[in-house]
Amino acid sequence: MISDETLENVGKKRTRRFEYTAKYKTLEQKISYDTQIPLTDENPIDEIISHIYVTNKVLPLFYKDIADAFHRFVDEETWKYETEIGDAIINAFLCGADSTDDPPYVREFPELTNTKPSEALQFADQFQFIMRNSSPERLKIIIAWERKMEDEMLSLIRARDFELDRMYRKCEQAVNASITKDDRVIPESGQHLSCLNEQIREISNNYAQQIHILTSRQRKFYRNMIKSLYEHDEFPAEAEITLSDDTTPVKRSLSTVSSFDTTKTQSNLSLDESFTIYLGAQLKTMHNARLLTSPSLTDLCRPPVFFEDDVCATRRLQMNLTLYSRSLISLIPKAKEDIHRETNDNGDDNDESLLPVGSLYVTRHSNLSSVQVIYHLVVDKSLEDDEISSRHPCINGLRNAIRLSAKCGVTTFTIPLLLVGKAKEHMTPNWCMKRAELIFKCVKGFMMEACSGSSTAGGGPPTATTHFNVNFVLPEDLQKIIYAEILELFPTIFHMVPSVVM
């Protein structure tokens, strides 16, 4: 019978003291450190060893000896921990213990042994099969449905924004009307403003419910369509009928393209430079880096408006083919960006919650133009005004994003170089250069750290090294001299691959 004390300890970490005496001839040093067993991914063993060096003021002479001893200590304690749990559960089973006394995961195991794979895994396999084996005609229908659902969601979003803007204008007019010329507030205006605020809340809640219902309906329809193609090799009847009745091709006029070319020609501050870089001192790894400007990070998630329908369909097909691959593309915007723009047929819903500065929450997307993963970095207003150091929580958030990218097969990530969306008056060339140098050096170190491990993402065997494509994005309304100085700064931090002269 497994004891209550053991049940409480099953699956929980426990603290163990590491004690060791390092000796060299007549010199010795005693080391002690409390650590939790088992270790977690958030606290790698190399970081703990470095912390031991600092807290115990270890002499460099004993670094290797203490590191080897701590590795052996962790292996031994982890083995004891797992053995104790396994023995306790086996003894309880042999003694005929009541199943109600077992840990939750033990009670759930018999129910899961014969179940089918999860719905998410089934859909991923089905979706990849359809994308790789369907005829061009069927792929066109699938993409047409995606665009139709996108238009439905955007129409609802526009209606919501129109209603809210109208109510905000009413509130502004009511506030102005409630104040007399001598700055006295009219008492009767308070009730009117309360009614307007209540209407705004009702409109917001109403549209939030409509968006949720439309998202659920579109996702269910889309997944059923993929499932029908996979299992029955045909579209559902309602899919073909509805699409043929409602879908009309949307053509872009040539004036749109010409206007874009004019705007692009007028812009003198555009920047798009690519580099090939080496990382590492002995075992070097090669990566691609890119410096570019953009009005907003969200613009990188949407297709350009001047693309023809066939071009958009081609880009969409390419996105679908790489959706479940090991070459995913990510973006690191501020956490306050609006991601509820379209139905996310393959990805996850986002639940907003309060998180401390520097935290990351990750969302997966199937509906964006060129991004599948978004690392939402939680920031505060001080990030845009104050000078920061490498110990700032947001810098640690970047580190976590890069480590997670290496672990999960995300090979391309886009970072706002200055950690701001738009340029402001206080962003002098000196301020921008300090911030850019800090981000360059930190990202370089984080990439070197990430390359020391291997990818554990699905779709193939673990890779020994990771190849990154990193995009550094700058606001396009900065001073022109700042772009030139940042271009000169880049080769001083990163080791460039020599150019081949023909």
JSON list of C-alpha atoms in Angstrom, two decimals, residues 376-499:
[
{"chain": "A", "resi": 376, "resn": "HIS", "atom": "CA", "xyz": [3.95, 38.11, -27.91]},
{"chain": "A", "resi": 377, "resn": "LEU", "atom": "CA", "xyz": [6.48, 39.97, -25.76]},
{"chain": "A", "resi": 378, "resn": "VAL", "atom": "CA", "xyz": [4.89, 41.72, -22.78]},
{"chain": "A", "resi": 379, "resn": "VAL", "atom": "CA", "xyz": [6.34, 45.23, -22.45]},
{"chain": "A", "resi": 380, "resn": "ASP", "atom": "CA", "xyz": [5.59, 48.46, -20.62]},
{"chain": "A", "resi": 381, "resn": "LYS", "atom": "CA", "xyz": [5.79, 52.11, -21.61]},
{"chain": "A", "resi": 382, "resn": "SER", "atom": "CA", "xyz": [9.21, 52.57, -20.04]},
{"chain": "A", "resi": 383, "resn": "LEU", "atom": "CA", "xyz": [10.77, 50.39, -22.75]},
{"chain": "A", "resi": 384, "resn": "GLU", "atom": "CA", "xyz": [10.29, 53.17, -25.30]},
{"chain": "A", "resi": 385, "resn": "ASP", "atom": "CA", "xyz": [11.61, 55.96, -23.08]},
{"chain": "A", "resi": 386, "resn": "ASP", "atom": "CA", "xyz": [14.29, 54.63, -20.75]},
{"chain": "A", "resi": 387, "resn": "GLU", "atom": "CA", "xyz": [17.67, 53.15, -21.53]},
{"chain": "A", "resi": 388, "resn": "ILE", "atom": "CA", "xyz": [17.84, 49.42, -20.77]},
{"chain": "A", "resi": 389, "resn": "SER", "atom": "CA", "xyz": [20.58, 46.92, -20.03]},
{"chain": "A", "resi": 390, "resn": "SER", "atom": "CA", "xyz": [21.08, 43.25, -20.83]},
{"chain": "A", "resi": 391, "resn": "ARG", "atom": "CA", "xyz": [19.36, 42.40, -17.51]},
{"chain": "A", "resi": 392, "resn": "HIS", "atom": "CA", "xyz": [16.06, 43.98, -18.54]},
{"chain": "A", "resi": 393, "resn": "PRO", "atom": "CA", "xyz": [13.14, 41.48, -18.45]},
{"chain": "A", "resi": 394, "resn": "CYS", "atom": "CA", "xyz": [12.35, 42.09, -22.13]},
{"chain": "A", "resi": 395, "resn": "ILE", "atom": "CA", "xyz": [15.86, 41.01, -23.10]},
{"chain": "A", "resi": 396, "resn": "ASN", "atom": "CA", "xyz": [15.28, 37.77, -21.24]},
{"chain": "A", "resi": 397, "resn": "GLY", "atom": "CA", "xyz": [12.01, 37.46, -23.17]},
{"chain": "A", "resi": 398, "resn": "LEU", "atom": "CA", "xyz": [13.96, 37.62, -26.43]},
{"chain": "A", "resi": 399, "resn": "ARG", "atom": "CA", "xyz": [16.27, 34.92, -25.10]},
{"chain": "A", "resi": 400, "resn": "ASN", "atom": "CA", "xyz": [13.34, 32.65, -24.31]},
{"chain": "A", "resi": 401, "resn": "ALA", "atom": "CA", "xyz": [11.87, 33.22, -27.78]},
{"chain": "A", "resi": 402, "resn": "ILE", "atom": "CA", "xyz": [15.14, 32.25, -29.50]},
{"chain": "A", "resi": 403, "resn": "ARG", "atom": "CA", "xyz": [15.63, 29.20, -27.27]},
{"chain": "A", "resi": 404, "resn": "LEU", "atom": "CA", "xyz": [12.08, 28.07, -27.95]},
{"chain": "A", "resi": 405, "resn": "SER", "atom": "CA", "xyz": [12.59, 28.60, -31.69]},
{"chain": "A", "resi": 406, "resn": "ALA", "atom": "CA", "xyz": [15.64, 26.34, -31.70]},
{"chain": "A", "resi": 407, "resn": "LYS", "atom": "CA", "xyz": [13.80, 23.70, -29.71]},
{"chain": "A", "resi": 408, "resn": "CYS", "atom": "CA", "xyz": [10.61, 23.65, -31.81]},
{"chain": "A", "resi": 409, "resn": "GLY", "atom": "CA", "xyz": [11.95, 24.00, -35.34]},
{"chain": "A", "resi": 410, "resn": "VAL", "atom": "CA", "xyz": [11.25, 27.72, -35.88]},
{"chain": "A", "resi": 411, "resn": "THR", "atom": "CA", "xyz": [14.16, 28.74, -38.08]},
{"chain": "A", "resi": 412, "resn": "THR", "atom": "CA", "xyz": [13.14, 32.28, -39.03]},
{"chain": "A", "resi": 413, "resn": "PHE", "atom": "CA", "xyz": [12.27, 34.99, -36.54]},
{"chain": "A", "resi": 414, "resn": "THR", "atom": "CA", "xyz": [11.71, 38.73, -36.88]},
{"chain": "A", "resi": 415, "resn": "ILE", "atom": "CA", "xyz": [12.76, 41.10, -34.10]},
{"chain": "A", "resi": 416, "resn": "PRO", "atom": "CA", "xyz": [12.09, 44.84, -33.73]},
{"chain": "A", "resi": 417, "resn": "LEU", "atom": "CA", "xyz": [15.67, 46.05, -33.46]},
{"chain": "A", "resi": 418, "resn": "LEU", "atom": "CA", "xyz": [14.88, 49.00, -31.20]},
{"chain": "A", "resi": 419, "resn": "LEU", "atom": "CA", "xyz": [12.01, 47.20, -29.40]},
{"chain": "A", "resi": 420, "resn": "VAL", "atom": "CA", "xyz": [9.69, 50.02, -30.48]},
{"chain": "A", "resi": 421, "resn": "GLY", "atom": "CA", "xyz": [6.99, 50.27, -33.12]},
{"chain": "A", "resi": 422, "resn": "LYS", "atom": "CA", "xyz": [7.41, 53.86, -34.31]},
{"chain": "A", "resi": 423, "resn": "ALA", "atom": "CA", "xyz": [10.04, 56.54, -33.99]},
{"chain": "A", "resi": 424, "resn": "LYS", "atom": "CA", "xyz": [9.61, 59.31, -31.41]},
{"chain": "A", "resi": 425, "resn": "GLU", "atom": "CA", "xyz": [11.27, 62.65, -30.80]},
{"chain": "A", "resi": 426, "resn": "HIS", "atom": "CA", "xyz": [13.49, 61.46, -27.96]},
{"chain": "A", "resi": 427, "resn": "MET", "atom": "CA", "xyz": [15.00, 58.70, -30.14]},
{"chain": "A", "resi": 428, "resn": "THR", "atom": "CA", "xyz": [18.18, 60.52, -31.06]},
{"chain": "A", "resi": 429, "resn": "PRO", "atom": "CA", "xyz": [20.90, 58.85, -33.14]},
{"chain": "A", "resi": 430, "resn": "ASN", "atom": "CA", "xyz": [22.88, 58.20, -29.95]},
{"chain": "A", "resi": 431, "resn": "TRP", "atom": "CA", "xyz": [19.86, 56.54, -28.26]},
{"chain": "A", "resi": 432, "resn": "CYS", "atom": "CA", "xyz": [19.15, 54.39, -31.32]},
{"chain": "A", "resi": 433, "resn": "MET", "atom": "CA", "xyz": [22.77, 53.27, -31.66]},
{"chain": "A", "resi": 434, "resn": "LYS", "atom": "CA", "xyz": [22.98, 52.22, -28.00]},
{"chain": "A", "resi": 435, "resn": "ARG", "atom": "CA", "xyz": [19.73, 50.27, -28.25]},
{"chain": "A", "resi": 436, "resn": "ALA", "atom": "CA", "xyz": [20.73, 48.65, -31.57]},
{"chain": "A", "resi": 437, "resn": "GLU", "atom": "CA", "xyz": [24.16, 47.64, -30.23]},
{"chain": "A", "resi": 438, "resn": "LEU", "atom": "CA", "xyz": [22.55, 46.08, -27.15]},
{"chain": "A", "resi": 439, "resn": "ILE", "atom": "CA", "xyz": [20.05, 44.04, -29.18]},
{"chain": "A", "resi": 440, "resn": "PHE", "atom": "CA", "xyz": [22.69, 42.94, -31.70]},
{"chain": "A", "resi": 441, "resn": "LYS", "atom": "CA", "xyz": [25.03, 41.67, -28.99]},
{"chain": "A", "resi": 442, "resn": "CYS", "atom": "CA", "xyz": [22.28, 39.99, -26.96]},
{"chain": "A", "resi": 443, "resn": "VAL", "atom": "CA", "xyz": [20.73, 38.27, -29.98]},
{"chain": "A", "resi": 444, "resn": "LYS", "atom": "CA", "xyz": [24.17, 37.10, -31.09]},
{"chain": "A", "resi": 445, "resn": "GLY", "atom": "CA", "xyz": [24.80, 35.53, -27.70]},
{"chain": "A", "resi": 446, "resn": "PHE", "atom": "CA", "xyz": [21.34, 33.96, -27.55]},
{"chain": "A", "resi": 447, "resn": "MET", "atom": "CA", "xyz": [21.75, 32.45, -31.02]},
{"chain": "A", "resi": 448, "resn": "MET", "atom": "CA", "xyz": [25.12, 30.97, -30.08]},
{"chain": "A", "resi": 449, "resn": "GLU", "atom": "CA", "xyz": [23.54, 29.48, -26.97]},
{"chain": "A", "resi": 450, "resn": "ALA", "atom": "CA", "xyz": [20.62, 28.06, -28.95]},
{"chain": "A", "resi": 451, "resn": "CYS", "atom": "CA", "xyz": [22.92, 26.53, -31.58]},
{"chain": "A", "resi": 452, "resn": "SER", "atom": "CA", "xyz": [24.70, 24.51, -28.92]},
{"chain": "A", "resi": 453, "resn": "GLY", "atom": "CA", "xyz": [21.57, 22.35, -28.54]},
{"chain": "A", "resi": 454, "resn": "SER", "atom": "CA", "xyz": [19.48, 20.48, -31.09]},
{"chain": "A", "resi": 455, "resn": "SER", "atom": "CA", "xyz": [15.96, 20.77, -32.42]},
{"chain": "A", "resi": 456, "resn": "THR", "atom": "CA", "xyz": [13.35, 18.42, -30.97]},
{"chain": "A", "resi": 457, "resn": "ALA", "atom": "CA", "xyz": [10.60, 19.39, -33.39]},
{"chain": "A", "resi": 458, "resn": "GLY", "atom": "CA", "xyz": [8.70, 16.76, -35.32]},
{"chain": "A", "resi": 459, "resn": "GLY", "atom": "CA", "xyz": [9.07, 16.04, -39.00]},
{"chain": "A", "resi": 460, "resn": "GLY", "atom": "CA", "xyz": [12.52, 14.53, -38.97]},
{"chain": "A", "resi": 461, "resn": "PRO", "atom": "CA", "xyz": [15.47, 13.42, -36.84]},
{"chain": "A", "resi": 462, "resn": "PRO", "atom": "CA", "xyz": [17.01, 15.88, -34.36]},
{"chain": "A", "resi": 463, "resn": "THR", "atom": "CA", "xyz": [19.54, 18.15, -36.02]},
{"chain": "A", "resi": 464, "resn": "ALA", "atom": "CA", "xyz": [23.00, 18.66, -34.59]},
{"chain": "A", "resi": 465, "resn": "THR", "atom": "CA", "xyz": [23.08, 22.36, -35.48]},
{"chain": "A", "resi": 466, "resn": "THR", "atom": "CA", "xyz": [20.42, 24.97, -36.05]},
{"chain": "A", "resi": 467, "resn": "HIS", "atom": "CA", "xyz": [20.40, 27.37, -38.99]},
{"chain": "A", "resi": 468, "resn": "PHE", "atom": "CA", "xyz": [18.63, 30.67, -38.32]},
{"chain": "A", "resi": 469, "resn": "ASN", "atom": "CA", "xyz": [17.28, 33.41, -40.54]},
{"chain": "A", "resi": 470, "resn": "VAL", "atom": "CA", "xyz": [16.94, 36.51, -38.36]},
{"chain": "A", "resi": 471, "resn": "ASN", "atom": "CA", "xyz": [15.25, 39.72, -39.50]},
{"chain": "A", "resi": 472, "resn": "PHE", "atom": "CA", "xyz": [15.92, 42.98, -37.65]},
{"chain": "A", "resi": 473, "resn": "VAL", "atom": "CA", "xyz": [13.13, 45.47, -38.32]},
{"chain": "A", "resi": 474, "resn": "LEU", "atom": "CA", "xyz": [13.47, 49.23, -37.92]},
{"chain": "A", "resi": 475, "resn": "PRO", "atom": "CA", "xyz": [10.73, 51.88, -38.01]},
{"chain": "A", "resi": 476, "resn": "GLU", "atom": "CA", "xyz": [10.71, 53.49, -41.43]},
{"chain": "A", "resi": 477, "resn": "ASP", "atom": "CA", "xyz": [10.32, 57.04, -40.08]},
{"chain": "A", "resi": 478, "resn": "LEU", "atom": "CA", "xyz": [13.76, 57.26, -38.45]},
{"chain": "A", "resi": 479, "resn": "GLN", "atom": "CA", "xyz": [16.39, 59.74, -39.55]},
{"chain": "A", "resi": 480, "resn": "LYS", "atom": "CA", "xyz": [18.35, 58.63, -42.60]},
{"chain": "A", "resi": 481, "resn": "ILE", "atom": "CA", "xyz": [21.68, 58.91, -40.78]},
{"chain": "A", "resi": 482, "resn": "ILE", "atom": "CA", "xyz": [20.55, 56.31, -38.24]},
{"chain": "A", "resi": 483, "resn": "TYR", "atom": "CA", "xyz": [20.12, 53.66, -40.94]},
{"chain": "A", "resi": 484, "resn": "ALA", "atom": "CA", "xyz": [23.62, 54.32, -42.26]},
{"chain": "A", "resi": 485, "resn": "GLU", "atom": "CA", "xyz": [25.18, 54.13, -38.79]},
{"chain": "A", "resi": 486, "resn": "ILE", "atom": "CA", "xyz": [23.38, 50.87, -37.98]},
{"chain": "A", "resi": 487, "resn": "LEU", "atom": "CA", "xyz": [24.62, 49.36, -41.25]},
{"chain": "A", "resi": 488, "resn": "GLU", "atom": "CA", "xyz": [28.16, 50.31, -40.24]},
{"chain": "A", "resi": 489, "resn": "LEU", "atom": "CA", "xyz": [27.63, 48.90, -36.73]},
{"chain": "A", "resi": 490, "resn": "PHE", "atom": "CA", "xyz": [26.45, 45.47, -37.91]},
{"chain": "A", "resi": 491, "resn": "PRO", "atom": "CA", "xyz": [29.83, 44.15, -39.26]},
{"chain": "A", "resi": 492, "resn": "THR", "atom": "CA", "xyz": [31.58, 45.23, -36.04]},
{"chain": "A", "resi": 493, "resn": "ILE", "atom": "CA", "xyz": [29.44, 42.83, -33.98]},
{"chain": "A", "resi": 494, "resn": "PHE", "atom": "CA", "xyz": [28.80, 39.90, -36.32]},
{"chain": "A", "resi": 495, "resn": "HIS", "atom": "CA", "xyz": [31.49, 37.92, -38.16]},
{"chain": "A", "resi": 496, "resn": "MET", "atom": "CA", "xyz": [30.64, 38.35, -41.83]},
{"chain": "A", "resi": 497, "resn": "VAL", "atom": "CA", "xyz": [31.18, 35.63, -44.43]},
{"chain": "A", "resi": 498, "resn": "PRO", "atom": "CA", "xyz": [33.70, 36.93, -46.98]},
{"chain": "A", "resi": 499, "resn": "SER", "atom": "CA", "xyz": [32.18, 37.86, -50.33]}
]
